[in-house]
Amino acid sequence: MMRPTLRCPCDLNYCQTVFHYDAPPPGEMCFDVGAQAYQRAYLRCALCRHWYSENPLDLSRLYESAYVSATYGDSFRETFQRILALPIERSDNAARVARVLQFARAYLTPGKVPTLLDIGSGLGVFPYRMKEAGWDCTVLDPDARAVEHAATVVCVRAIRGDFLMINPEQVGTFDLITFNKVLEHVVDPVGMLQRATGFLRPNGRVYIELPDGEVASHHGSQREEFFIEHHHVFSAGSLNMLAERAGFLTLSVERLHEPSGKFTLCAFLALKSILPAAL
Ligand SMILES: [Zn+2]
């Protein structure tokens, strides 16, 4: 199994085991561990305060179906409609859309239809609301049901695939690329985020949301930020390292305690290479 990496100079040399698990925390998806015993841990880097999952279980096929079933149930449409119907003050997504639209007003060219690429779209509530706000939205997801749902219910351009394998010639370039709670699920988040550099328009931006380990860890090991499907849990410091190593400059970082209860770090990023001209 590949070890989770942040391509960090500390190279796991300054990590200590902080949380250890021999049973799933309450609320975690039921992941079939086969004949293996459920054993995993979280290590924290003493330098950058990043959290690395130490997990001998094979999660590689999780996103092709099991994760989607466990997270969204068998009815995408019903879950989608239930989330859309949440009052604004209870919706993580409503706050996200407001945040992104406010930020976008400052850098987009007025009068042009802005374009969004949402990576790992899941239920598609975010692109749905962005489409309502006048954006031209494309979503990418590895799961066939998520893509079918995005195309037929969310009614946006939907592509099935792994972002690491897709080329800009296939999908175009965008004013905004979003990774809403996606990068913690991949072994190499730097490699994934770096891919976005090839899909951005010259003045484009990236928006990321990541689980906030610095705050969540004060509430114990059973928090959802530390569930089995996360290879990484971030700190403000490691978010900046992630952006830097992937070729981006962090424009702003915010700590959120979301209506759902999640502790989240969110940030807007710009390409390092275009900044002198853009500012
Ligand atoms: Zn480190």
Coordinates of N, CA, C and O in Angstrom, one line a residue, residues 51-204:
W51 N -1.8 15.7 9.8 CA -2.2 14.4 10.3 C -2.1 13.4 9.1 O -2.7 13.6 8.1
Y52 N -1.4 12.3 9.3 CA -1.3 11.2 8.3 C -2.0 10.0 8.8 O -1.7 9.6 10.0
S53 N -2.8 9.4 8.0 CA -3.5 8.2 8.4 C -2.5 7.0 8.2 O -1.8 6.9 7.2
E54 N -2.4 6.2 9.2 CA -1.6 4.9 9.0 C -2.6 3.8 9.0 O -3.2 3.5 10.0
N55 N -2.8 3.3 7.8 CA -3.9 2.4 7.6 C -3.5 1.2 6.7 O -3.4 1.4 5.5
P56 N -3.4 0.0 7.3 CA -3.0 -1.1 6.5 C -4.1 -1.7 5.6 O -3.9 -2.6 4.8
L57 N -5.3 -1.2 5.8 CA -6.5 -1.7 5.0 C -6.4 -1.2 3.6 O -6.0 0.0 3.4
D58 N -6.9 -1.9 2.6 CA -6.8 -1.5 1.2 C -8.0 -0.7 0.9 O -9.1 -1.3 0.7
L59 N -7.9 0.6 0.7 CA -9.0 1.5 0.4 C -9.1 1.8 -1.1 O -9.9 2.6 -1.5
S60 N -8.3 1.2 -1.9 CA -8.1 1.7 -3.2 C -9.3 1.6 -4.1 O -9.5 2.4 -5.0
R61 N -10.2 0.7 -3.8 CA -11.4 0.6 -4.7 C -12.7 1.2 -4.1 O -13.8 1.2 -4.6
L62 N -12.4 1.9 -3.0 CA -13.5 2.5 -2.2 C -14.5 3.4 -3.0 O -15.7 3.4 -2.9
Y63 N -13.8 4.3 -3.9 CA -14.6 5.3 -4.5 C -15.3 4.8 -5.8 O -16.1 5.6 -6.4
E64 N -15.1 3.6 -6.2 CA -15.8 3.1 -7.3 C -17.2 2.7 -7.0 O -18.0 2.6 -7.9
S65 N -17.5 2.4 -5.7 CA -18.9 2.2 -5.4 C -19.2 2.2 -3.9 O -20.2 2.9 -3.5
A66 N -18.4 1.6 -3.1 CA -18.8 1.4 -1.7 C -19.0 2.7 -1.0 O -19.9 2.9 -0.2
Y67 N -18.0 3.7 -1.2 CA -18.1 5.0 -0.6 C -19.4 5.7 -0.9 O -20.1 6.3 -0.1
V68 N -19.7 5.7 -2.2 CA -20.9 6.4 -2.7 C -22.2 5.8 -2.1 O -23.0 6.5 -1.6
S69 N -22.3 4.4 -2.0 CA -23.4 3.8 -1.4 C -23.5 4.2 0.1 O -24.6 4.5 0.6
A70 N -22.4 4.1 0.8 CA -22.4 4.4 2.2 C -22.7 5.8 2.5 O -23.4 6.1 3.5
T71 N -22.2 6.7 1.7 CA -22.4 8.1 2.0 C -23.7 8.7 1.5 O -24.3 9.5 2.2
Y72 N -24.2 8.3 0.4 CA -25.4 8.9 -0.2 C -26.6 8.0 -0.2 O -27.7 8.4 -0.6
G73 N -26.4 6.7 0.2 CA -27.5 5.8 0.1 C -27.8 5.4 -1.4 O -27.1 5.8 -2.3
D74 N -28.9 4.7 -1.6 CA -29.1 4.2 -2.9 C -29.9 5.2 -3.7 O -30.0 5.2 -5.0
S75 N -30.5 6.2 -3.1 CA -31.2 7.2 -3.8 C -30.5 8.6 -3.8 O -30.6 9.3 -2.9
F76 N -29.8 8.8 -4.9 CA -29.1 10.1 -5.1 C -30.1 11.2 -5.1 O -30.0 12.2 -4.5
R77 N -31.2 11.0 -5.8 CA -32.2 12.0 -6.1 C -32.8 12.5 -4.8 O -32.9 13.7 -4.5
E78 N -33.2 11.5 -3.9 CA -33.8 11.9 -2.6 C -32.9 12.6 -1.7 O -33.2 13.6 -1.1
T79 N -31.6 12.1 -1.6 CA -30.6 12.8 -0.7 C -30.3 14.2 -1.3 O -30.2 15.1 -0.5
F80 N -30.2 14.3 -2.6 CA -29.9 15.6 -3.2 C -31.0 16.6 -2.9 O -30.8 17.7 -2.4
Q81 N -32.3 16.1 -3.0 CA -33.4 17.0 -2.8 C -33.5 17.4 -1.3 O -33.9 18.5 -0.9
R82 N -33.2 16.4 -0.4 CA -33.3 16.7 1.0 C -32.2 17.8 1.4 O -32.5 18.7 2.1
I83 N -31.0 17.7 0.8 CA -30.0 18.7 1.1 C -30.3 20.0 0.5 O -30.2 21.1 1.2
L84 N -30.9 20.0 -0.7 CA -31.3 21.3 -1.3 C -32.4 22.0 -0.5 O -32.4 23.2 -0.5
A85 N -33.2 21.2 0.2 CA -34.3 21.8 1.0 C -33.9 22.3 2.4 O -34.7 22.9 3.0
L86 N -32.7 22.1 2.8 CA -32.2 22.5 4.1 C -32.3 24.0 4.2 O -32.0 24.7 3.2
P87 N -32.8 24.6 5.3 CA -32.8 26.0 5.5 C -31.3 26.5 5.4 O -30.4 25.8 5.8
I88 N -31.1 27.8 4.9 CA -29.8 28.3 4.7 C -28.9 28.1 5.9 O -27.7 27.7 5.8
E89 N -29.4 28.4 7.1 CA -28.6 28.3 8.3 C -28.1 26.9 8.6 O -27.2 26.8 9.4
R90 N -28.7 25.9 8.1 CA -28.3 24.5 8.3 C -27.5 23.9 7.2 O -27.2 22.7 7.2
S91 N -27.3 24.7 6.2 CA -26.7 24.1 5.0 C -25.2 24.5 4.8 O -24.9 25.7 4.6
D92 N -24.3 23.6 4.9 CA -22.9 23.8 4.6 C -22.7 24.4 3.2 O -21.9 25.3 2.9
N93 N -23.5 23.8 2.3 CA -23.4 24.2 0.9 C -23.8 25.7 0.6 O -23.2 26.4 -0.2
A94 N -24.9 26.1 1.3 CA -25.3 27.5 1.1 C -24.2 28.5 1.5 O -24.0 29.5 0.8
A95 N -23.6 28.2 2.6 CA -22.5 29.1 3.0 C -21.3 29.0 2.0 O -20.7 30.0 1.7
R96 N -21.0 27.8 1.5 CA -20.0 27.7 0.5 C -20.2 28.5 -0.7 O -19.4 29.2 -1.2
V97 N -21.5 28.4 -1.2 CA -21.8 29.1 -2.5 C -21.7 30.6 -2.2 O -21.1 31.3 -3.1
A98 N -22.2 31.1 -1.1 CA -22.1 32.5 -0.8 C -20.6 33.0 -0.8 O -20.2 34.0 -1.3
R99 N -19.8 32.1 -0.2 CA -18.3 32.4 0.0 C -17.7 32.5 -1.4 O -16.9 33.4 -1.7
V100 N -18.0 31.5 -2.2 CA -17.4 31.5 -3.5 C -17.8 32.6 -4.4 O -17.0 33.3 -5.1
L101 N -19.1 32.9 -4.4 CA -19.7 34.0 -5.3 C -19.1 35.3 -4.9 O -18.8 36.1 -5.7
Q102 N -19.0 35.5 -3.6 CA -18.4 36.8 -3.1 C -17.0 37.0 -3.5 O -16.6 38.0 -4.0
F103 N -16.2 35.9 -3.4 CA -14.8 35.9 -3.8 C -14.7 36.1 -5.3 O -13.9 36.9 -5.8
A104 N -15.5 35.4 -6.1 CA -15.5 35.5 -7.5 C -15.7 36.8 -8.1 O -15.2 37.2 -9.1
R105 N -16.6 37.6 -7.4 CA -16.9 38.9 -7.9 C -15.7 39.8 -8.1 O -15.6 40.7 -9.0
A106 N -14.7 39.6 -7.3 CA -13.5 40.4 -7.3 C -12.6 40.1 -8.4 O -11.7 40.9 -8.8
Y107 N -12.6 38.9 -9.0 CA -11.6 38.6 -10.1 C -12.2 38.3 -11.4 O -11.5 38.2 -12.4
L108 N -13.5 38.1 -11.5 CA -14.1 37.7 -12.8 C -14.3 38.9 -13.7 O -14.6 40.0 -13.2
T109 N -14.3 38.6 -15.0 CA -14.6 39.7 -16.0 C -16.1 39.8 -16.0 O -16.8 38.9 -16.4
P110 N -16.7 41.0 -15.7 CA -18.1 41.2 -15.7 C -18.7 40.9 -17.2 O -18.0 41.2 -18.1
G111 N -19.9 40.4 -17.2 CA -20.5 40.2 -18.5 C -20.2 38.9 -19.2 O -20.9 38.5 -20.2
K112 N -19.2 38.1 -18.7 CA -19.0 36.8 -19.3 C -19.5 35.7 -18.4 O -19.5 35.9 -17.1
V113 N -20.0 34.6 -19.0 CA -20.5 33.5 -18.2 C -19.3 32.8 -17.6 O -18.4 32.3 -18.3
P114 N -19.1 32.8 -16.2 CA -17.9 32.1 -15.7 C -18.1 30.6 -15.7 O -19.2 30.0 -15.7
T115 N -16.9 29.9 -15.7 CA -16.9 28.5 -15.9 C -16.3 27.8 -14.6 O -15.3 28.3 -14.0
L116 N -17.0 26.7 -14.2 CA -16.6 26.0 -13.0 C -16.3 24.5 -13.3 O -17.1 23.9 -14.1
L117 N -15.2 24.0 -12.8 CA -15.0 22.6 -12.8 C -14.9 22.1 -11.4 O -14.1 22.5 -10.6
D118 N -15.9 21.2 -11.0 CA -16.0 20.7 -9.6 C -15.5 19.3 -9.6 O -16.1 18.4 -10.3
I119 N -14.4 19.1 -8.9 CA -13.8 17.7 -8.8 C -14.4 16.9 -7.7 O -14.4 17.4 -6.5
G120 N -14.8 15.7 -8.0 CA -15.4 14.9 -6.9 C -16.8 15.4 -6.5 O -17.0 15.7 -5.3
S121 N -17.7 15.6 -7.4 CA -18.9 16.3 -7.2 C -19.9 15.7 -6.3 O -20.7 16.3 -5.7
G122 N -19.8 14.3 -6.1 CA -20.8 13.6 -5.3 C -22.2 13.9 -5.6 O -22.6 13.6 -6.8
L123 N -23.0 14.4 -4.7 CA -24.4 14.7 -4.9 C -24.7 15.8 -5.9 O -25.8 16.0 -6.4
G124 N -23.7 16.7 -6.0 CA -23.9 17.8 -7.0 C -24.6 19.0 -6.5 O -25.1 19.8 -7.3
V125 N -24.8 19.1 -5.2 CA -25.6 20.3 -4.7 C -24.8 21.6 -4.9 O -25.4 22.6 -5.2
F126 N -23.5 21.5 -4.9 CA -22.7 22.7 -5.1 C -22.8 23.2 -6.6 O -23.2 24.4 -6.8
P127 N -22.5 22.3 -7.6 CA -22.7 22.8 -9.0 C -24.1 23.2 -9.3 O -24.4 24.1 -10.1
Y128 N -25.1 22.5 -8.6 CA -26.5 22.9 -8.9 C -26.8 24.4 -8.5 O -27.3 25.1 -9.3
R129 N -26.3 24.8 -7.3 CA -26.5 26.2 -6.9 C -25.7 27.1 -7.7 O -26.1 28.3 -7.9
M130 N -24.5 26.7 -8.1 CA -23.6 27.6 -9.0 C -24.3 27.8 -10.3 O -24.2 28.9 -10.9
K131 N -24.9 26.7 -10.8 CA -25.6 26.9 -12.1 C -26.7 27.9 -12.0 O -26.9 28.7 -12.8
E132 N -27.5 27.7 -10.9 CA -28.6 28.7 -10.6 C -28.0 30.1 -10.6 O -28.7 31.1 -10.9
A133 N -26.8 30.3 -10.1 CA -26.2 31.6 -10.0 C -25.6 32.1 -11.3 O -25.0 33.2 -11.4
G134 N -25.8 31.3 -12.4 CA -25.4 31.8 -13.7 C -24.1 31.2 -14.2 O -23.6 31.7 -15.2
W135 N -23.5 30.2 -13.5 CA -22.2 29.7 -13.9 C -22.4 28.5 -14.9 O -23.4 27.8 -14.8
D136 N -21.5 28.3 -15.8 CA -21.4 27.2 -16.6 C -20.6 26.1 -15.9 O -19.4 26.2 -15.7
C137 N -21.3 25.0 -15.5 CA -20.6 24.0 -14.6 C -20.3 22.7 -15.3 O -21.2 22.1 -16.0
T138 N -19.1 22.2 -15.0 CA -18.7 20.8 -15.4 C -18.3 20.1 -14.1 O -17.7 20.7 -13.2
V139 N -18.7 18.8 -14.0 CA -18.3 18.1 -12.8 C -17.6 16.8 -13.3 O -17.8 16.3 -14.3
L140 N -16.7 16.4 -12.4 CA -15.9 15.2 -12.6 C -16.0 14.3 -11.4 O -15.8 14.8 -10.3
D141 N -16.3 13.0 -11.6 CA -16.4 12.1 -10.5 C -16.1 10.7 -11.0 O -16.4 10.4 -12.1
P142 N -15.4 9.9 -10.1 CA -15.1 8.6 -10.6 C -16.3 7.6 -10.5 O -16.2 6.5 -11.1
D143 N -17.3 8.0 -9.9 CA -18.5 7.0 -9.7 C -19.5 7.2 -10.8 O -20.0 8.3 -11.0
A144 N -19.9 6.1 -11.4 CA -20.9 6.1 -12.5 C -22.2 6.7 -12.1 O -22.8 7.5 -12.8
R145 N -22.7 6.4 -10.9 CA -24.0 6.9 -10.4 C -23.9 8.4 -10.2 O -24.9 9.1 -10.5
A146 N -22.8 8.8 -9.6 CA -22.7 10.3 -9.4 C -22.7 11.0 -10.7 O -23.4 12.1 -10.8
V147 N -22.1 10.5 -11.7 CA -22.0 11.1 -13.0 C -23.4 11.1 -13.7 O -23.9 12.1 -14.3
E148 N -24.1 10.0 -13.6 CA -25.4 9.9 -14.2 C -26.4 10.9 -13.5 O -27.2 11.6 -14.2
H149 N -26.3 10.9 -12.2 CA -27.1 11.9 -11.4 C -26.8 13.3 -11.8 O -27.7 14.1 -12.0
A150 N -25.5 13.6 -12.0 CA -25.1 15.0 -12.3 C -25.7 15.4 -13.7 O -26.1 16.5 -13.9
A151 N -25.6 14.4 -14.6 CA -26.1 14.7 -16.0 C -27.6 14.8 -16.1 O -28.1 15.7 -16.8
T152 N -28.3 14.0 -15.3 CA -29.8 13.9 -15.6 C -30.6 14.7 -14.5 O -31.7 15.2 -14.9
V153 N -30.1 14.9 -13.3 CA -30.9 15.6 -12.3 C -30.3 17.0 -12.0 O -31.0 17.9 -12.0
V154 N -29.0 17.0 -11.9 CA -28.3 18.3 -11.6 C -28.3 19.1 -13.0 O -28.3 20.3 -13.0
C155 N -28.3 18.4 -14.1 CA -28.3 19.0 -15.4 C -27.1 19.8 -15.7 O -27.2 21.0 -16.0
V156 N -25.9 19.3 -15.4 CA -24.6 20.0 -15.7 C -23.8 19.0 -16.6 O -24.1 17.8 -16.7
R157 N -22.8 19.5 -17.2 CA -21.9 18.6 -18.0 C -21.1 17.7 -17.0 O -20.5 18.2 -16.0
A158 N -21.2 16.4 -17.2 CA -20.7 15.5 -16.2 C -19.7 14.5 -16.9 O -20.0 13.9 -17.9
I159 N -18.5 14.4 -16.3 CA -17.5 13.5 -16.9 C -17.1 12.5 -15.8 O -16.9 12.8 -14.7
R160 N -17.1 11.2 -16.2 CA -16.7 10.2 -15.3 C -15.2 10.0 -15.5 O -14.7 9.8 -16.6
G161 N -14.5 10.0 -14.4 CA -13.0 9.7 -14.5 C -12.2 10.1 -13.3 O -12.8 10.6 -12.3
D162 N -11.0 9.8 -13.4 CA -10.0 10.1 -12.3 C -9.3 11.4 -12.8 O -8.8 11.4 -13.9
F163 N -9.3 12.4 -12.0 CA -8.7 13.7 -12.4 C -7.2 13.6 -12.8 O -6.7 14.3 -13.7
L164 N -6.5 12.6 -12.3 CA -5.1 12.3 -12.6 C -5.0 11.8 -14.1 O -3.9 11.9 -14.6
M165 N -6.1 11.3 -14.6 CA -6.0 10.7 -16.0 C -6.6 11.5 -17.1 O -6.5 11.2 -18.2
I166 N -7.3 12.6 -16.7 CA -8.1 13.4 -17.7 C -7.2 14.5 -18.2 O -6.3 15.0 -17.4
N167 N -7.3 14.9 -19.5 CA -6.5 16.0 -20.0 C -7.3 17.2 -20.3 O -8.5 17.1 -20.6
P168 N -6.7 18.4 -20.3 CA -7.4 19.6 -20.6 C -8.1 19.6 -22.0 O -9.1 20.2 -22.2
E169 N -7.4 18.9 -22.9 CA -8.0 18.8 -24.3 C -9.4 18.2 -24.3 O -10.2 18.5 -25.1
Q170 N -9.6 17.3 -23.3 CA -10.9 16.7 -23.2 C -12.0 17.5 -22.6 O -13.2 17.4 -22.9
V171 N -11.6 18.4 -21.7 CA -12.7 19.1 -20.9 C -12.6 20.6 -21.0 O -13.5 21.3 -20.6
G172 N -11.5 21.2 -21.4 CA -11.3 22.6 -21.5 C -10.6 23.2 -20.3 O -10.1 22.5 -19.5
T173 N -10.7 24.6 -20.2 CA -10.1 25.3 -19.1 C -11.2 26.1 -18.4 O -12.2 26.4 -19.0
F174 N -10.9 26.5 -17.2 CA -12.0 27.0 -16.3 C -11.5 28.3 -15.5 O -10.3 28.5 -15.2
D175 N -12.5 29.1 -15.1 CA -12.3 30.2 -14.3 C -12.1 29.8 -12.8 O -11.5 30.5 -12.0
L176 N -12.8 28.7 -12.4 CA -12.7 28.2 -11.0 C -12.7 26.7 -11.0 O -13.5 26.1 -11.7
I177 N -11.8 26.1 -10.2 CA -11.8 24.7 -10.0 C -12.0 24.5 -8.5 O -11.3 25.1 -7.7
T178 N -12.9 23.6 -8.1 CA -13.2 23.4 -6.7 C -12.9 22.0 -6.3 O -13.2 21.0 -7.0
F179 N -12.3 21.8 -5.1 CA -12.1 20.5 -4.5 C -12.8 20.6 -3.1 O -12.1 21.0 -2.1
N180 N -14.0 20.3 -3.0 CA -14.7 20.4 -1.8 C -14.6 19.1 -1.0 O -15.3 18.1 -1.3
K181 N -13.7 19.0 0.0 CA -13.5 17.8 0.8 C -13.2 16.6 -0.1 O -13.8 15.6 0.0
V182 N -12.2 16.8 -0.9 CA -11.7 15.8 -1.9 C -10.3 15.4 -1.6 O -9.9 14.2 -1.6
L183 N -9.4 16.4 -1.4 CA -8.0 16.1 -1.3 C -7.6 15.3 -0.1 O -6.5 14.6 -0.2
E184 N -8.3 15.3 0.9 CA -8.0 14.4 2.1 C -8.2 12.9 1.8 O -7.7 12.0 2.5
H185 N -9.0 12.7 0.7 CA -9.3 11.3 0.3 C -8.2 10.6 -0.6 O -8.3 9.5 -0.9
V186 N -7.3 11.4 -1.1 CA -6.3 10.9 -2.0 C -4.9 10.7 -1.3 O -4.6 11.4 -0.3
V187 N -4.2 9.7 -1.7 CA -2.9 9.4 -1.1 C -1.9 10.6 -1.3 O -1.2 11.0 -0.4
D188 N -1.9 11.2 -2.5 CA -1.0 12.3 -2.8 C -1.8 13.5 -3.2 O -2.0 13.8 -4.4
P189 N -2.2 14.3 -2.2 CA -3.0 15.5 -2.5 C -2.2 16.6 -3.3 O -2.8 17.3 -4.1
V190 N -0.9 16.6 -3.2 CA -0.1 17.6 -4.0 C -0.2 17.2 -5.5 O -0.5 18.1 -6.3
G191 N -0.1 15.9 -5.8 CA -0.2 15.5 -7.2 C -1.6 15.8 -7.8 O -1.7 16.2 -8.9
M192 N -2.6 15.6 -7.0 CA -4.0 15.9 -7.4 C -4.2 17.4 -7.6 O -4.7 17.8 -8.7
L193 N -3.8 18.2 -6.7 CA -4.0 19.6 -6.8 C -3.1 20.2 -7.9 O -3.6 21.1 -8.7
Q194 N -1.9 19.7 -8.1 CA -1.1 20.1 -9.2 C -1.7 20.0 -10.6 O -1.5 20.8 -11.5
R195 N -2.5 19.0 -10.7 CA -3.2 18.7 -12.0 C -4.1 19.9 -12.4 O -4.3 20.2 -13.5
A196 N -4.6 20.6 -11.4 CA -5.5 21.7 -11.6 C -4.8 22.9 -12.4 O -5.4 23.7 -13.1
T197 N -3.5 23.0 -12.3 CA -2.7 24.0 -12.9 C -3.0 24.0 -14.5 O -3.0 25.0 -15.1
G198 N -3.1 22.8 -15.0 CA -3.3 22.7 -16.5 C -4.7 22.9 -16.9 O -5.0 23.0 -18.1
F199 N -5.7 23.1 -16.0 CA -7.1 23.2 -16.4 C -7.6 24.6 -16.1 O -8.8 24.9 -16.2
L200 N -6.7 25.5 -15.6 CA -7.2 26.9 -15.2 C -7.0 27.9 -16.4 O -6.0 27.8 -17.1
R201 N -7.9 28.8 -16.5 CA -7.7 29.9 -17.4 C -6.6 30.8 -16.8 O -6.4 30.7 -15.6
P202 N -6.0 31.7 -17.6 CA -4.9 32.4 -17.0 C -5.1 33.2 -15.7 O -4.3 33.2 -14.8
N203 N -6.3 33.7 -15.5 CA -6.6 34.4 -14.3 C -7.5 33.5 -13.4 O -8.1 34.0 -12.4
G204 N -7.5 32.2 -13.6 CA -8.4 31.3 -12.8 C -7.9 31.2 -11.3 O -6.8 31.5 -11.0

